[in-house]
Coordinates of C-alpha atoms and ligand atoms in Angstrom, one line a residue:
M133 CA -24.8 6.8 21.9
A134 CA -22.1 4.6 21.1
I135 CA -18.8 6.1 19.7
K136 CA -18.2 5.7 15.5
A137 CA -14.4 6.0 14.0
I138 CA -13.9 9.1 12.2
K139 CA -15.5 10.0 9.4
G140 CA -12.8 8.1 5.8
I141 CA -10.8 6.9 8.5
N142 CA -12.2 2.7 8.0
D143 CA -11.9 -0.3 10.1
I144 CA -10.1 -3.6 8.5
L145 CA -12.4 -6.6 9.3
P146 CA -11.3 -10.5 9.3
D147 CA -13.0 -11.1 6.4
V148 CA -11.0 -8.5 4.2
V149 CA -7.7 -9.0 6.1
G150 CA -7.4 -11.9 4.0
K151 CA -6.9 -9.5 0.6
W152 CA -4.6 -7.4 3.0
Q153 CA -2.0 -10.5 3.8
L154 CA -2.2 -11.4 0.3
V155 CA -1.0 -8.3 -1.1
E156 CA 1.6 -7.4 1.3
S157 CA 3.0 -11.1 0.9
V158 CA 3.1 -10.9 -2.5
A159 CA 4.8 -7.6 -2.5
R160 CA 7.6 -8.7 -0.6
R161 CA 8.3 -11.7 -2.6
I162 CA 8.1 -9.6 -5.3
F163 CA 10.1 -7.1 -4.1
S164 CA 12.7 -8.8 -2.4
N165 CA 13.8 -10.7 -5.7
F166 CA 14.7 -6.8 -7.4
N167 CA 16.4 -6.2 -4.3
F168 CA 14.7 -4.4 -2.3
Q169 CA 14.5 -3.9 1.5
E170 CA 12.3 -2.7 4.1
I171 CA 12.2 0.4 5.5
R172 CA 10.0 1.0 8.3
I173 CA 9.5 5.4 8.9
P174 CA 7.5 6.7 11.3
I175 CA 3.6 8.4 11.3
L176 CA 4.2 11.1 12.9
E177 CA 7.4 14.1 11.6
K178 CA 7.7 17.5 12.2
T179 CA 5.1 19.0 9.6
E180 CA 7.8 21.1 8.3
L181 CA 9.3 18.1 6.6
F182 CA 6.0 17.7 4.2
A183 CA 6.0 21.6 3.0
R184 CA 9.1 21.6 2.2
S185 CA 9.3 18.6 0.4
I186 CA 5.2 18.3 -1.1
G187 CA 5.6 22.3 -1.9
E188 CA 3.7 24.3 -0.2
T189 CA 1.4 25.7 -2.7
T190 CA 0.1 22.1 -3.5
D191 CA -3.4 20.5 -2.4
I192 CA -1.6 18.4 -0.2
V193 CA 0.4 20.7 2.0
E194 CA -2.2 23.8 1.2
K195 CA -5.3 22.1 2.4
E196 CA -4.9 17.9 3.1
M197 CA -2.1 17.5 6.1
Y198 CA -3.4 16.5 9.6
T199 CA -1.9 19.1 11.4
F200 CA -1.4 20.0 15.3
P201 CA 1.2 21.1 18.0
D202 CA 1.9 18.9 20.1
R203 CA 1.7 19.5 23.9
N204 CA 5.7 21.5 23.4
G205 CA 4.2 23.6 20.6
Q206 CA 5.7 22.1 18.0
L207 CA 4.0 22.1 14.9
L208 CA 3.6 18.0 13.6
T209 CA 2.1 16.2 10.4
L210 CA 0.3 12.8 10.3
R211 CA 2.5 11.6 7.1
P212 CA 0.2 12.1 4.2
E213 CA 2.3 10.8 1.9
A214 CA 6.2 7.9 2.4
T215 CA 8.3 10.0 0.3
A216 CA 10.0 12.7 2.0
S217 CA 10.4 10.4 5.0
V218 CA 11.9 7.6 3.4
V219 CA 14.7 10.1 2.4
R220 CA 14.8 11.8 5.4
A221 CA 15.5 8.8 7.1
F222 CA 18.8 7.8 5.0
I223 CA 20.1 11.3 5.6
E224 CA 19.6 11.2 9.0
H225 CA 21.1 7.3 8.9
K226 CA 24.0 8.6 6.5
L227 CA 22.9 5.8 4.8
H228 CA 24.9 6.7 1.3
L229 CA 28.2 5.4 3.7
Q230 CA 26.3 2.5 3.2
P231 CA 25.9 0.9 -0.5
A232 CA 24.2 -2.1 0.3
M233 CA 21.4 0.5 1.3
R234 CA 20.3 2.0 -2.1
K235 CA 16.2 0.4 -2.9
F236 CA 13.6 0.1 0.0
Y237 CA 10.1 0.0 0.3
T238 CA 7.9 0.4 3.5
M239 CA 3.8 -0.3 4.0
G240 CA 1.7 1.4 6.1
P241 CA -1.1 4.1 6.8
M242 CA -0.9 7.9 5.1
F243 CA -3.3 10.7 6.0
R244 CA -5.2 12.7 3.9
H245 CA -8.4 15.2 4.6
E246 CA -9.9 15.0 1.2
R247 CA -13.3 14.0 0.8
P248 CA -13.6 10.6 1.4
Q249 CA -15.2 8.4 -1.6
K250 CA -15.1 4.8 -3.5
G251 CA -11.2 4.3 -3.5
R252 CA -10.5 7.8 -1.5
Y253 CA -9.9 8.0 2.3
R254 CA -8.5 10.3 4.8
Q255 CA -6.5 7.1 6.7
F256 CA -5.0 4.9 3.3
H257 CA -2.5 3.0 2.7
Q258 CA 0.7 2.6 0.6
I259 CA 3.2 0.9 -0.2
N260 CA 5.8 2.6 -1.5
V261 CA 9.2 1.8 -3.1
E262 CA 11.8 4.6 -3.3
V263 CA 15.4 3.9 -4.8
F264 CA 18.5 6.2 -4.2
A265 CA 21.6 7.4 -5.7
M266 CA 21.0 6.2 -9.0
D267 CA 20.2 8.2 -12.4
D268 CA 20.5 6.2 -14.9
P269 CA 16.7 5.6 -17.2
M270 CA 17.6 1.6 -17.2
V271 CA 16.2 2.1 -12.9
D272 CA 13.2 4.3 -13.9
A273 CA 12.1 1.8 -16.4
E274 CA 12.9 -1.4 -14.0
V275 CA 11.3 0.5 -11.5
I276 CA 7.9 0.8 -13.5
Y277 CA 8.2 -2.3 -15.2
M278 CA 8.1 -3.9 -10.7
L279 CA 4.9 -2.1 -10.1
L280 CA 3.5 -4.2 -13.4
V281 CA 5.1 -7.3 -12.6
F282 CA 3.3 -6.9 -9.2
L283 CA -0.2 -6.0 -10.5
E284 CA 0.1 -8.5 -12.9
A285 CA 1.1 -11.0 -10.1
L286 CA -2.1 -10.3 -8.3
K287 CA -3.8 -10.8 -11.2
I288 CA -5.5 -6.7 -11.5
P289 CA -7.1 -6.7 -14.1
D290 CA -6.9 -3.5 -17.8
I291 CA -3.7 -1.9 -16.4
K292 CA -3.3 0.5 -18.3
L293 CA 0.4 3.1 -17.6
H294 CA 0.8 6.6 -18.3
I295 CA 4.2 7.9 -18.8
N296 CA 5.4 12.4 -18.5
S297 CA 8.5 14.4 -17.9
M298 CA 8.7 16.7 -15.4
G299 CA 12.4 17.6 -16.5
C300 CA 14.3 19.8 -14.8
P301 CA 14.8 23.3 -12.6
D302 CA 16.4 24.2 -16.4
C303 CA 13.9 23.4 -18.3
R304 CA 11.3 24.3 -16.2
L305 CA 12.0 27.9 -15.9
P306 CA 11.1 29.0 -19.3
F307 CA 8.7 27.0 -19.2
R308 CA 6.9 28.3 -16.2
Q309 CA 7.2 31.1 -18.1
S310 CA 5.3 30.6 -21.5
L311 CA 2.3 28.4 -19.1
A312 CA 1.9 31.9 -17.1
D313 CA 1.6 34.1 -20.0
Y314 CA -1.1 31.2 -21.1
L315 CA -2.3 31.6 -17.8
E316 CA -2.4 35.5 -18.3
G317 CA -4.2 35.4 -21.1
V318 CA -7.0 33.6 -19.9
S319 CA -7.7 34.7 -16.2
D320 CA -10.5 36.2 -15.9
K321 CA -12.4 32.6 -16.7
L322 CA -9.4 30.9 -14.3
C323 CA -11.3 29.5 -11.0
A324 CA -11.1 31.3 -7.9
D325 CA -8.2 28.7 -7.1
C326 CA -6.6 28.7 -10.4
K327 CA -6.1 32.5 -10.2
R328 CA -4.2 31.9 -7.0
R329 CA -2.4 29.1 -8.2
R330 CA -0.9 31.2 -12.0
L331 CA 0.3 33.3 -9.3
T332 CA 2.5 31.2 -7.2
N333 CA 1.8 27.5 -9.1
P334 CA 0.7 28.0 -12.5
L335 CA 1.6 23.7 -12.7
R336 CA -0.9 23.0 -10.2
I337 CA -3.1 24.2 -12.5
F338 CA -3.2 21.4 -14.2
D339 CA -4.5 18.9 -11.2
C340 CA -7.6 21.2 -11.1
K341 CA -10.5 19.4 -10.7
V342 CA -13.2 21.7 -12.0
D343 CA -14.2 21.5 -15.4
S344 CA -13.9 25.2 -17.3
C345 CA -10.0 25.3 -16.1
G346 CA -9.6 21.3 -17.8
K347 CA -10.9 22.8 -20.5
L348 CA -8.5 25.7 -20.8
V349 CA -5.7 23.1 -19.4
E350 CA -6.3 21.5 -22.6
N351 CA -4.6 24.9 -24.6
A352 CA -2.3 25.0 -23.0
P353 CA 2.0 24.7 -23.0
V354 CA 3.5 21.1 -22.0
L355 CA 6.2 21.0 -20.0
L356 CA 7.0 17.8 -22.2
D357 CA 7.6 20.4 -25.5
H358 CA 10.2 22.2 -23.2
L359 CA 12.3 19.6 -22.3
C360 CA 16.2 20.8 -22.9
H361 CA 18.5 17.9 -24.7
E362 CA 19.3 16.4 -21.8
C363 CA 15.9 15.6 -20.0
E364 CA 14.8 14.4 -23.7
K365 CA 17.7 12.1 -24.2
N366 CA 16.8 11.1 -20.6
F367 CA 12.8 10.5 -21.7
Q368 CA 13.6 8.8 -24.9
G369 CA 16.0 6.7 -22.8
V370 CA 13.4 4.8 -20.5
R371 CA 10.9 4.3 -23.0
D372 CA 13.6 2.6 -24.5
H373 CA 14.5 0.1 -21.9
L374 CA 10.0 0.4 -21.8
D375 CA 10.2 -1.0 -25.1
S376 CA 12.9 -3.7 -24.5
L377 CA 10.9 -4.8 -21.7
A378 CA 7.5 -5.4 -24.0
V379 CA 5.8 -2.6 -21.7
A380 CA 3.3 -0.9 -23.2
Y381 CA 2.6 2.9 -22.6
T382 CA 0.9 6.3 -23.1
I383 CA 2.3 9.2 -23.3
D384 CA 0.1 11.5 -21.2
P385 CA 2.2 15.3 -21.3
F386 CA -1.3 16.7 -18.8
M387 CA 0.4 14.5 -16.0
V388 CA 1.6 16.7 -13.5
R389 CA 1.2 14.7 -10.5
G390 CA 0.0 16.0 -7.6
L391 CA 3.3 16.3 -5.7
D392 CA 6.3 19.7 -6.7
Y393 CA 9.5 16.6 -5.8
Y394 CA 9.5 15.6 -9.3
T395 CA 11.6 16.0 -11.8
R396 CA 12.3 14.0 -14.9
T397 CA 10.0 10.8 -15.8
T398 CA 6.3 10.1 -14.0
F399 CA 3.8 7.4 -14.2
E400 CA 0.8 6.7 -13.3
A401 CA -0.8 2.9 -13.3
I402 CA -4.6 3.2 -14.0
T403 CA -7.6 1.3 -14.3
P404 CA -11.1 1.8 -16.0
H405 CA -12.4 -0.2 -12.2
L406 CA -12.6 1.9 -9.7
G407 CA -14.4 5.2 -11.5
A408 CA -13.1 9.0 -10.6
Q409 CA -10.2 7.5 -8.3
D410 CA -8.3 5.4 -11.5
A411 CA -4.4 6.1 -10.1
V412 CA -3.9 2.5 -8.7
G413 CA -0.4 3.6 -8.1
G414 CA 1.7 6.2 -9.2
G415 CA 5.5 8.1 -8.7
G416 CA 8.5 9.1 -10.5
R417 CA 12.1 10.4 -10.1
Y418 CA 12.6 13.3 -7.5
D419 CA 16.3 14.3 -8.2
G420 CA 16.8 17.4 -6.2
L421 CA 14.9 15.9 -3.5
M422 CA 18.1 14.6 -1.4
K423 CA 19.8 17.8 -1.8
A424 CA 16.7 20.0 -0.7
L425 CA 16.4 18.3 2.3
G426 CA 20.3 19.1 4.0
G427 CA 21.1 16.1 2.3
P428 CA 24.1 14.2 -0.2
D429 CA 22.9 15.5 -4.3
L430 CA 22.2 12.0 -4.9
P431 CA 19.1 11.2 -7.3
G432 CA 16.2 8.8 -6.9
T433 CA 12.9 7.5 -7.9
G434 CA 9.7 6.0 -6.3
F435 CA 6.5 4.8 -6.7
A436 CA 3.5 4.3 -4.3
I437 CA 1.0 1.9 -4.6
G438 CA -3.3 2.6 -3.0
M439 CA -3.9 -0.6 -0.7
E440 CA -7.4 -0.1 -0.9
R441 CA -8.0 0.5 -4.4
L442 CA -5.8 -2.1 -5.2
I443 CA -8.0 -4.5 -2.4
L444 CA -11.0 -3.2 -4.3
L445 CA -9.6 -4.8 -7.5
L446 CA -8.8 -8.3 -6.2
D447 CA -10.8 -11.1 -7.3
D448 CA -13.5 -11.9 -4.5
K449 CA -11.7 -15.4 -3.9
A450 CA -8.8 -13.8 -4.0
G451 CA -6.8 -14.1 -0.6
A452 CA -8.8 -17.1 0.7
A453 CA -8.2 -19.2 3.1
T454 CA -6.6 -22.2 2.3
D455 CA -5.2 -23.8 5.3
S456 CA -7.9 -26.5 6.3
H457 CA -6.8 -27.6 9.0
N458 CA -8.8 -26.5 11.5
L459 CA -9.9 -28.5 14.9
F460 CA -12.4 -27.8 17.6
V461 CA -12.4 -30.1 21.0
A462 CA -15.7 -30.7 22.3
C463 CA -15.6 -31.4 25.4
L464 CA -18.4 -32.4 27.7
G465 CA -18.0 -32.7 31.5
E466 CA -16.1 -30.8 33.6
E467 CA -13.3 -33.1 33.2
A468 CA -12.7 -33.5 30.1
K469 CA -13.7 -30.0 29.7
K470 CA -9.8 -30.0 32.0
K471 CA -7.8 -31.8 30.0
G472 CA -9.4 -30.3 27.1
F473 CA -8.0 -26.8 27.9
S474 CA -5.0 -28.5 28.1
L475 CA -4.3 -30.6 25.3
V476 CA -6.1 -27.6 23.0
Q477 CA -2.6 -25.9 24.0
E478 CA -0.6 -28.7 23.5
L479 CA -2.1 -29.7 19.8
R480 CA -1.9 -25.1 19.1
L481 CA 1.8 -25.3 19.9
S482 CA 3.0 -28.3 17.9
G483 CA 1.3 -26.5 15.0
L484 CA -2.9 -26.5 14.2
S485 CA -5.3 -24.3 14.7
V486 CA -7.4 -25.1 17.5
E487 CA -10.9 -23.9 19.0
M488 CA -13.1 -25.6 22.0
D489 CA -16.1 -24.4 23.7
Y490 CA -15.9 -22.6 26.9
E491 CA -19.4 -22.6 27.9
S492 CA -20.4 -25.8 28.7
K493 CA -22.8 -26.4 25.4
S494 CA -23.8 -29.0 24.5
L495 CA -22.6 -31.5 22.0
K496 CA -25.1 -30.2 19.5
A497 CA -24.3 -26.6 20.2
Q498 CA -20.5 -27.6 20.2
M499 CA -21.1 -29.2 16.8
R500 CA -22.4 -26.7 15.3
R501 CA -20.5 -23.7 16.6
A502 CA -17.7 -26.1 15.1
D503 CA -19.0 -25.5 11.9
K504 CA -19.7 -21.6 11.6
L505 CA -15.7 -22.3 12.0
D506 CA -15.3 -24.1 9.0
A507 CA -13.2 -26.9 11.4
T508 CA -12.4 -30.3 9.1
H509 CA -11.8 -32.3 12.5
V510 CA -13.8 -32.3 15.7
L511 CA -12.3 -33.8 19.0
I512 CA -14.6 -34.9 21.0
L513 CA -13.6 -35.7 24.8
G514 CA -16.3 -36.6 26.9
D515 CA -15.9 -38.2 30.8
D516 CA -16.2 -41.6 28.9
E517 CA -13.6 -41.6 27.2
L518 CA -11.4 -40.2 28.9
A519 CA -12.1 -42.7 31.7
K520 CA -11.2 -44.9 28.5
G521 CA -7.9 -42.2 27.5
A522 CA -9.3 -42.0 24.6
A523 CA -10.6 -38.8 22.0
L524 CA -13.3 -39.9 19.5
L525 CA -12.4 -37.7 16.1
R526 CA -15.1 -37.1 13.8
D527 CA -14.3 -35.3 10.2
M528 CA -17.0 -33.5 9.3
D529 CA -16.9 -33.9 5.4
A530 CA -17.0 -37.2 5.6
S531 CA -19.3 -37.3 8.2
T532 CA -17.0 -40.1 10.5
Q533 CA -15.5 -40.6 13.8
E534 CA -12.9 -43.3 15.1
E535 CA -11.9 -43.8 18.5
I536 CA -7.9 -42.7 18.9
S537 CA -5.9 -42.5 22.0
L538 CA -4.6 -40.1 23.8
K539 CA -1.7 -41.2 24.5
K540 CA -0.1 -40.1 21.6
I541 CA -2.7 -37.6 20.2
V542 CA -0.9 -34.6 19.1
E543 CA 1.5 -37.6 16.5
E544 CA -1.4 -38.9 15.1
L545 CA -3.2 -35.0 14.6
L546 CA -0.4 -34.1 12.7
Q547 CA 0.7 -37.5 10.4
R548 CA -3.1 -37.5 9.5
F549 CA -2.8 -33.7 8.6
K550 CA 0.5 -34.1 7.0
L551 CA 2.1 -31.5 9.6
E552 CA 5.7 -31.8 10.4
M553 CA 6.4 -33.2 13.5
Ligands
HAM178 P1 0.0 9.7 -5.1 O1 -0.1 9.8 -6.1 O2 0.2 11.1 -4.1 O3 2.0 10.3 -4.4 O4 -0.2 8.5 -4.3 C1 0.7 6.9 -4.4 C2 -1.2 6.0 -5.1 O5 -1.8 6.4 -3.5 C3 -2.3 7.2 -5.6 O6 -2.1 6.0 -7.2 C4 -3.6 5.8 -4.7 O7 -3.6 5.1 -5.6 C5 -2.9 6.1 -3.6 N1 -4.0 7.4 -2.6 C6 -3.7 8.4 -2.9 N2 -4.2 9.1 -2.1 C7 -5.5 8.4 -1.9 C8 -6.7 8.3 -0.9 N3 -7.2 9.9 -0.3 N4 -7.0 7.5 -0.5 C9 -7.0 6.5 -1.0 N5 -5.8 5.9 -2.1 C10 -5.1 7.7 -2.0 C11 2.8 9.1 -3.8 O8 2.3 9.4 -2.4 C12 4.4 10.2 -3.9 N6 4.8 9.9 -2.5 C13 5.1 8.0 -4.4 C14 5.9 8.2 -4.6 C15 6.8 7.6 -4.4 N7 6.6 9.3 -5.8 C16 8.1 9.0 -5.5 N8 8.1 7.3 -4.0

């Protein structure tokens, strides 16, 4: 039996790769305008990195990580997200000593063992953005603004921005107590997971997908009502800056995000077009993370966008090939084929997209293939033409053909296709 790919881990076939390339190039262009630099980080890390940053009692760490011992018995994990790795790299390479390196982006595959469905996969791709050592609320607003500018550039429709504040350890501690008190009163109505979460990490109850827990959570105290003065001021600052950039948002006190490292402002970009998987991207501030991972005490903020979700939301025609200078070289006869073979390489080196047929098929069959490949022109090379030092160039749209000399064929084609010599 043929071997199939793993459930939830998908191929990306050439007919959609144009969309992926579009998303990547728009990200690079916009992020570079905002002065972000690309960083590339490993896919495999020590398990401890994720357990310590995302949080031991989050769903991601408890249930979703691909973790295994390597041949030396060291516990490794396929990265479920990128923030932890970017922070680790920043600490490891002492980038805080290089003031030019504060704003990073990275793209690539992440792995979470979730139940696959539309918009949710076990290998998925993120575009990830992180900013370090800047705690002004203006930076939060700017990062959110950049996310929206990016989604707008890709014409993603009907995006709604939700924001919340996760406070700081000072306000979280007393809040945790009042939440624990509330949950104690309703503990017999909680699902089995939430019964456990109530004691280990009560805030995670807000993530629970079980309907009955959702109802209980609606009446639970929320962190937003328990912010300390500084966090309150900071959140107001972010909102003022968002207002000044004319960014519309909804304050969502129940949005806690699934990772424990967040502090202060968090956000999600939500779409109504993807069913249950409605977050196109999300992020927030994580001011204690770098210190907790053994680095300098520098704040951080950022976001990640789910690329598969973006691709699902793109217009059908987005990313379709636009350059239409495809040339097919049809050869008739052994000599012509040999000449054609070297000519094809020369034309490719000159910047043209060229294909030929290697199977010595009839001219009709070669023309059919040229058509399938959307060739705009076919260069017909027969032993007779070759003897005259010429070839026939057929314009597929106009259905016209003319003889051109082989001597200056490269220059001639480049000129016709208006490509630089
Ligand atoms: P996250 O909310 O876990 O945040 O993931 C960000 C985005 O990745 C989601 O909004 C969603 O679009 C996409 N995503 C997550 N899981 C899946 C999945 N199983 N299949 C398809 N797409 C998925 C983070 O990962 C944080 N590291 C973001 C961040 C960066 N916060 C600060 N800096």
